[in-house]
Amino acid sequence: MICYGPNLLRISAALGRRWISTVSVRDAKTRALIDKIIRVDHAGEFGADRIYAGQLAVLKKSSVGPLIQEMWDEEKHHRETFEKLMAERRVRPTVLLPLWNLAGFALGAGTALLGKEAAMACTVAVEDVIGDHYNNQIRELMKDDPEQHKELLEIVKKFRDDEMHHHDIGLEYDAEKSGDDDDDDRDGDNLGNESGDDDDGDGDNLGNESGDDDDGDGDNLRNESGDDDDGSGDGGDDDGD
């Protein structure tokens, strides 16, 4: 009579260890994914918080001051939400936070000093990057386990929509006009009349480049070799030789 008891026990134990190992690896990968998303999103929202703080410091009393305050309040909520998630899951913040603090405020204040259009252009650029970033995270979470990540997906989707709303506000408030100068010569390059008035009428906006076209030959170089007093066309040979 063949006894299968010990063999079955050994096989069952091996399969059990393999299953536990597989589950452990999957759990580790999932945790690493969630921790990365929370850490990165917190850093991004922290930076956005500081950008709006810098903008408001300069433009608080301007026509866009209340609008910047509104967007800043939403960014504060985003940052606080991720700070709560970090505490719950014991996720370490990025070591670059001090840099984001200084760089974010400097970027916000610096663009605001250039005017409200430049500030809004900054908003459009930043929110466009953040929106794409959130979309990539949504795809990652959906691929891993949408049911398990349902709560985080809702947060990321909501914040993505908020950021894109900020993006659209920036466009609405003339962000695309940022950087325009007076186009005095109407050539479309926004550089004014770059080198002077088009005095010679040749369309190059360079004035009469080398002098008056006194000899009438169209080269704008005066009478190159002297006065053609004798009318011979040699530019200065009075004796006609």
CSV table of C-alpha atoms in Angstrom, one decimal:
chain,number,residue,atom,x,y,z
A,1,MET,CA,0.0,0.0,0.0
A,2,ILE,CA,1.4,3.4,-1.0
A,3,CYS,CA,1.2,6.1,1.5
A,4,TYR,CA,0.7,9.6,0.1
A,5,GLY,CA,0.4,11.5,3.4
A,6,PRO,CA,4.0,12.8,3.8
A,7,ASN,CA,4.3,13.7,0.1
A,8,LEU,CA,1.0,15.6,0.0
A,9,LEU,CA,2.0,17.5,3.1
A,10,ARG,CA,5.3,18.5,1.6
A,11,ILE,CA,3.7,19.6,-1.7
A,12,SER,CA,1.0,21.5,0.2
A,13,ALA,CA,3.6,23.3,2.3
A,14,ALA,CA,5.7,24.2,-0.8
A,15,LEU,CA,2.6,25.6,-2.6
A,16,GLY,CA,1.6,27.5,0.5
A,17,ARG,CA,5.1,29.1,0.8
A,18,ARG,CA,5.0,30.0,-2.9
A,19,TRP,CA,1.6,31.6,-2.7
A,20,ILE,CA,2.6,33.6,0.4
A,21,SER,CA,5.8,34.7,-1.4
A,22,THR,CA,3.8,35.8,-4.5
A,23,VAL,CA,1.3,37.7,-2.4
A,24,SER,CA,4.1,39.3,-0.4
A,25,VAL,CA,5.8,40.5,-3.6
A,26,ARG,CA,2.6,41.9,-5.0
A,27,ASP,CA,1.7,43.6,-1.7
A,28,ALA,CA,5.2,45.1,-1.7
A,29,LYS,CA,4.9,46.4,-5.2
A,30,THR,CA,1.5,47.9,-4.5
A,31,ARG,CA,2.7,49.6,-1.4
A,32,ALA,CA,5.7,51.0,-3.2
A,33,LEU,CA,3.3,52.3,-5.9
A,34,ILE,CA,1.0,54.0,-3.5
A,35,ASP,CA,3.9,55.5,-1.4
A,36,LYS,CA,5.5,56.9,-4.6
A,37,ILE,CA,2.2,58.5,-5.7
A,38,ILE,CA,1.5,60.1,-2.3
A,39,ARG,CA,5.1,61.3,-1.9
A,40,VAL,CA,5.3,62.8,-5.4
A,41,ASP,CA,1.9,64.3,-5.3
A,42,HIS,CA,2.5,65.9,-2.0
A,43,ALA,CA,5.7,67.5,-3.3
A,44,GLY,CA,3.9,68.8,-6.4
A,45,GLU,CA,1.0,70.3,-4.4
A,46,PHE,CA,3.5,71.8,-1.9
A,47,GLY,CA,5.3,73.4,-4.8
A,48,ALA,CA,2.0,74.7,-6.3
A,49,ASP,CA,1.1,76.1,-2.9
A,50,ARG,CA,4.3,78.1,-2.8
A,51,ILE,CA,3.9,79.3,-6.4
A,52,TYR,CA,0.5,80.8,-5.6
A,53,ALA,CA,1.8,82.2,-2.4
A,54,GLY,CA,4.4,84.1,-4.4
A,55,GLN,CA,2.0,85.3,-7.0
A,56,LEU,CA,-0.4,86.6,-4.3
A,57,ALA,CA,2.3,88.4,-2.5
A,58,VAL,CA,2.8,90.6,-5.6
A,59,LEU,CA,-0.7,90.7,-7.1
A,60,LYS,CA,-2.9,90.7,-4.1
A,61,LYS,CA,-4.3,94.1,-4.8
A,62,SER,CA,-4.7,93.6,-8.5
A,63,SER,CA,-7.7,92.6,-10.5
A,64,VAL,CA,-6.6,88.9,-10.4
A,65,GLY,CA,-5.8,88.9,-6.7
A,66,PRO,CA,-9.1,87.3,-5.6
A,67,LEU,CA,-8.8,84.7,-8.3
A,68,ILE,CA,-5.3,83.7,-7.3
A,69,GLN,CA,-6.5,83.5,-3.6
A,70,GLU,CA,-9.2,81.1,-4.7
A,71,MET,CA,-6.8,78.8,-6.6
A,72,TRP,CA,-4.4,79.0,-3.7
A,73,ASP,CA,-7.0,77.8,-1.3
A,74,GLU,CA,-7.7,74.8,-3.4
A,75,GLU,CA,-4.0,74.0,-3.6
A,76,LYS,CA,-3.8,74.2,0.2
A,77,HIS,CA,-6.6,71.6,0.4
A,78,HIS,CA,-4.7,69.3,-2.0
A,79,ARG,CA,-1.5,69.7,0.1
A,80,GLU,CA,-3.3,69.0,3.4
A,81,THR,CA,-5.0,65.9,1.9
A,82,PHE,CA,-1.7,64.4,1.0
A,83,GLU,CA,-0.1,65.3,4.3
A,84,LYS,CA,-2.9,63.4,6.0
A,85,LEU,CA,-2.4,60.4,3.7
A,86,MET,CA,1.4,60.5,4.4
A,87,ALA,CA,0.7,60.4,8.1
A,88,GLU,CA,-1.8,57.5,7.8
A,89,ARG,CA,0.6,55.4,5.6
A,90,ARG,CA,3.8,56.6,7.2
A,91,VAL,CA,5.2,57.9,3.9
A,92,ARG,CA,8.3,60.0,4.1
A,93,PRO,CA,8.2,63.4,2.3
A,94,THR,CA,10.7,64.1,-0.3
A,95,VAL,CA,14.0,65.6,0.9
A,96,LEU,CA,13.7,68.3,-1.7
A,97,LEU,CA,10.8,70.1,0.2
A,98,PRO,CA,13.1,73.0,1.3
A,99,LEU,CA,14.0,73.6,-2.3
A,100,TRP,CA,10.4,73.5,-3.5
A,101,ASN,CA,9.6,76.0,-0.8
A,102,LEU,CA,12.1,78.6,-2.1
A,103,ALA,CA,11.9,77.8,-5.8
A,104,GLY,CA,8.1,77.7,-5.8
A,105,PHE,CA,7.8,81.1,-4.1
A,106,ALA,CA,10.5,82.6,-6.3
A,107,LEU,CA,8.8,81.4,-9.5
A,108,GLY,CA,5.4,82.7,-8.4
A,109,ALA,CA,6.7,86.1,-7.3
A,110,GLY,CA,9.0,86.4,-10.3
A,111,THR,CA,6.4,85.8,-12.9
A,112,ALA,CA,3.9,88.0,-11.1
A,113,LEU,CA,6.4,90.9,-11.2
A,114,LEU,CA,6.3,90.6,-15.0
A,115,GLY,CA,2.5,91.2,-14.8
A,116,LYS,CA,-0.7,89.3,-14.4
A,117,GLU,CA,-0.4,87.8,-17.9
A,118,ALA,CA,3.0,86.3,-17.1
A,119,ALA,CA,1.6,85.0,-13.8
A,120,MET,CA,-1.3,83.3,-15.6
A,121,ALA,CA,1.1,81.9,-18.2
A,122,CYS,CA,3.0,80.3,-15.3
A,123,THR,CA,-0.2,78.9,-14.0
A,124,VAL,CA,-1.1,77.4,-17.4
A,125,ALA,CA,2.3,75.8,-17.8
A,126,VAL,CA,2.5,74.3,-14.2
A,127,GLU,CA,-1.1,73.0,-14.2
A,128,ASP,CA,-0.7,71.4,-17.7
A,129,VAL,CA,2.3,69.4,-16.3
A,130,ILE,CA,0.4,68.5,-13.1
A,131,GLY,CA,-2.7,67.4,-15.1
A,132,ASP,CA,-0.7,65.1,-17.3
A,133,HIS,CA,1.1,63.7,-14.2
A,134,TYR,CA,-2.3,62.9,-12.5
A,135,ASN,CA,-3.5,61.2,-15.7
A,136,ASN,CA,-0.5,58.9,-15.7
A,137,GLN,CA,-1.1,58.0,-12.1
A,138,ILE,CA,-4.8,57.2,-12.8
A,139,ARG,CA,-3.6,54.8,-15.5
A,140,GLU,CA,-1.2,53.2,-13.1
A,141,LEU,CA,-3.8,52.7,-10.4
A,142,MET,CA,-6.4,51.4,-12.8
A,143,LYS,CA,-3.9,48.9,-14.2
A,144,ASP,CA,-2.9,47.7,-10.7
A,145,ASP,CA,-6.2,47.3,-9.0
A,146,PRO,CA,-9.0,49.9,-9.5
A,147,GLU,CA,-11.2,48.4,-6.7
A,148,GLN,CA,-8.4,48.3,-4.1
A,149,HIS,CA,-7.3,51.9,-5.0
A,150,LYS,CA,-10.9,53.3,-5.3
A,151,GLU,CA,-10.4,55.9,-2.6
A,152,LEU,CA,-7.1,57.2,-3.9
A,153,LEU,CA,-8.4,57.2,-7.5
A,154,GLU,CA,-11.3,59.5,-6.4
A,155,ILE,CA,-8.8,61.9,-4.8
A,156,VAL,CA,-6.5,61.9,-7.8
A,157,LYS,CA,-9.3,62.4,-10.3
A,158,LYS,CA,-10.8,65.3,-8.3
A,159,PHE,CA,-7.5,67.0,-7.9
A,160,ARG,CA,-6.7,66.5,-11.6
A,161,ASP,CA,-10.0,68.2,-12.5
A,162,ASP,CA,-9.2,71.1,-10.1
A,163,GLU,CA,-5.8,71.6,-11.7
A,164,MET,CA,-7.2,71.6,-15.2
A,165,HIS,CA,-9.8,74.2,-14.1
A,166,HIS,CA,-6.9,76.4,-12.9
A,167,HIS,CA,-5.3,75.8,-16.3
A,168,ASP,CA,-8.4,77.0,-18.1
A,169,ILE,CA,-8.7,80.0,-15.9
A,170,GLY,CA,-5.1,81.0,-16.8
A,171,LEU,CA,-6.0,80.8,-20.5
A,172,GLU,CA,-9.2,82.8,-19.9
A,173,TYR,CA,-7.2,85.6,-18.3
A,174,ASP,CA,-5.0,86.2,-21.3
A,175,ALA,CA,-2.0,84.0,-20.4
A,176,GLU,CA,-1.4,83.6,-24.1
A,177,LYS,CA,-0.7,87.3,-24.4
A,178,SER,CA,2.3,87.0,-22.1
A,179,GLY,CA,5.6,88.2,-23.6
A,180,ASP,CA,3.9,90.4,-26.2
A,181,ASP,CA,5.7,93.7,-26.9
A,182,ASP,CA,4.6,96.7,-29.0
A,183,ASP,CA,4.8,95.7,-32.7
A,184,ASP,CA,5.6,99.2,-33.8
A,185,ASP,CA,6.5,98.2,-37.4
A,186,ARG,CA,3.6,95.9,-37.7
A,187,ASP,CA,5.7,93.0,-39.0
A,188,GLY,CA,4.3,90.5,-36.5
A,189,ASP,CA,7.6,89.9,-34.7
A,190,ASN,CA,6.7,92.0,-31.6
A,191,LEU,CA,10.1,93.6,-31.6
A,192,GLY,CA,9.1,97.1,-32.5
A,193,ASN,CA,11.0,98.7,-35.5
A,194,GLU,CA,14.2,96.9,-34.8
A,195,SER,CA,16.8,99.0,-36.4
A,196,GLY,CA,15.2,102.3,-37.2
A,197,ASP,CA,12.7,103.8,-39.6
A,198,ASP,CA,12.4,102.5,-43.1
A,199,ASP,CA,13.6,105.8,-44.5
A,200,ASP,CA,14.7,104.4,-47.8
A,201,GLY,CA,11.4,102.6,-48.5
A,202,ASP,CA,13.1,99.3,-49.3
A,203,GLY,CA,11.0,97.4,-46.7
A,204,ASP,CA,13.9,96.1,-44.6
A,205,ASN,CA,13.2,98.4,-41.6
A,206,LEU,CA,16.9,99.3,-41.4
A,207,GLY,CA,16.7,102.9,-42.4
A,208,ASN,CA,18.9,104.1,-45.2
A,209,GLU,CA,21.7,101.7,-44.3
A,210,SER,CA,24.8,103.4,-45.7
A,211,GLY,CA,23.7,106.9,-46.5
A,212,ASP,CA,21.6,108.7,-49.0
A,213,ASP,CA,21.4,107.3,-52.5
A,214,ASP,CA,22.7,110.5,-54.0
A,215,ASP,CA,23.8,109.0,-57.3
A,216,GLY,CA,20.4,107.4,-57.9
A,217,ASP,CA,21.8,103.9,-58.7
A,218,GLY,CA,19.6,102.2,-56.0
A,219,ASP,CA,22.4,100.8,-53.8
A,220,ASN,CA,21.9,103.3,-50.9
A,221,LEU,CA,25.7,103.9,-50.8
A,222,ARG,CA,25.8,107.6,-51.8
A,223,ASN,CA,28.1,108.4,-54.8
A,224,GLU,CA,30.7,105.7,-54.0
A,225,SER,CA,33.8,107.2,-55.7
A,226,GLY,CA,33.1,110.9,-55.6
A,227,ASP,CA,30.9,113.4,-57.4
A,228,ASP,CA,30.2,112.4,-61.0
A,229,ASP,CA,30.5,116.0,-62.0
A,230,ASP,CA,31.1,115.4,-65.6
A,231,GLY,CA,28.1,113.0,-66.0
A,232,SER,CA,30.2,110.3,-67.5
A,233,GLY,CA,29.0,107.7,-64.9
A,234,ASP,CA,32.5,107.0,-63.6
A,235,GLY,CA,31.8,108.6,-60.2
A,236,GLY,CA,34.4,111.4,-60.1
A,237,ASP,CA,36.5,111.5,-63.2
A,238,ASP,CA,36.2,115.2,-64.2
A,239,ASP,CA,38.4,115.0,-67.3
A,240,GLY,CA,36.4,112.1,-68.8
A,241,ASP,CA,39.5,109.9,-69.2
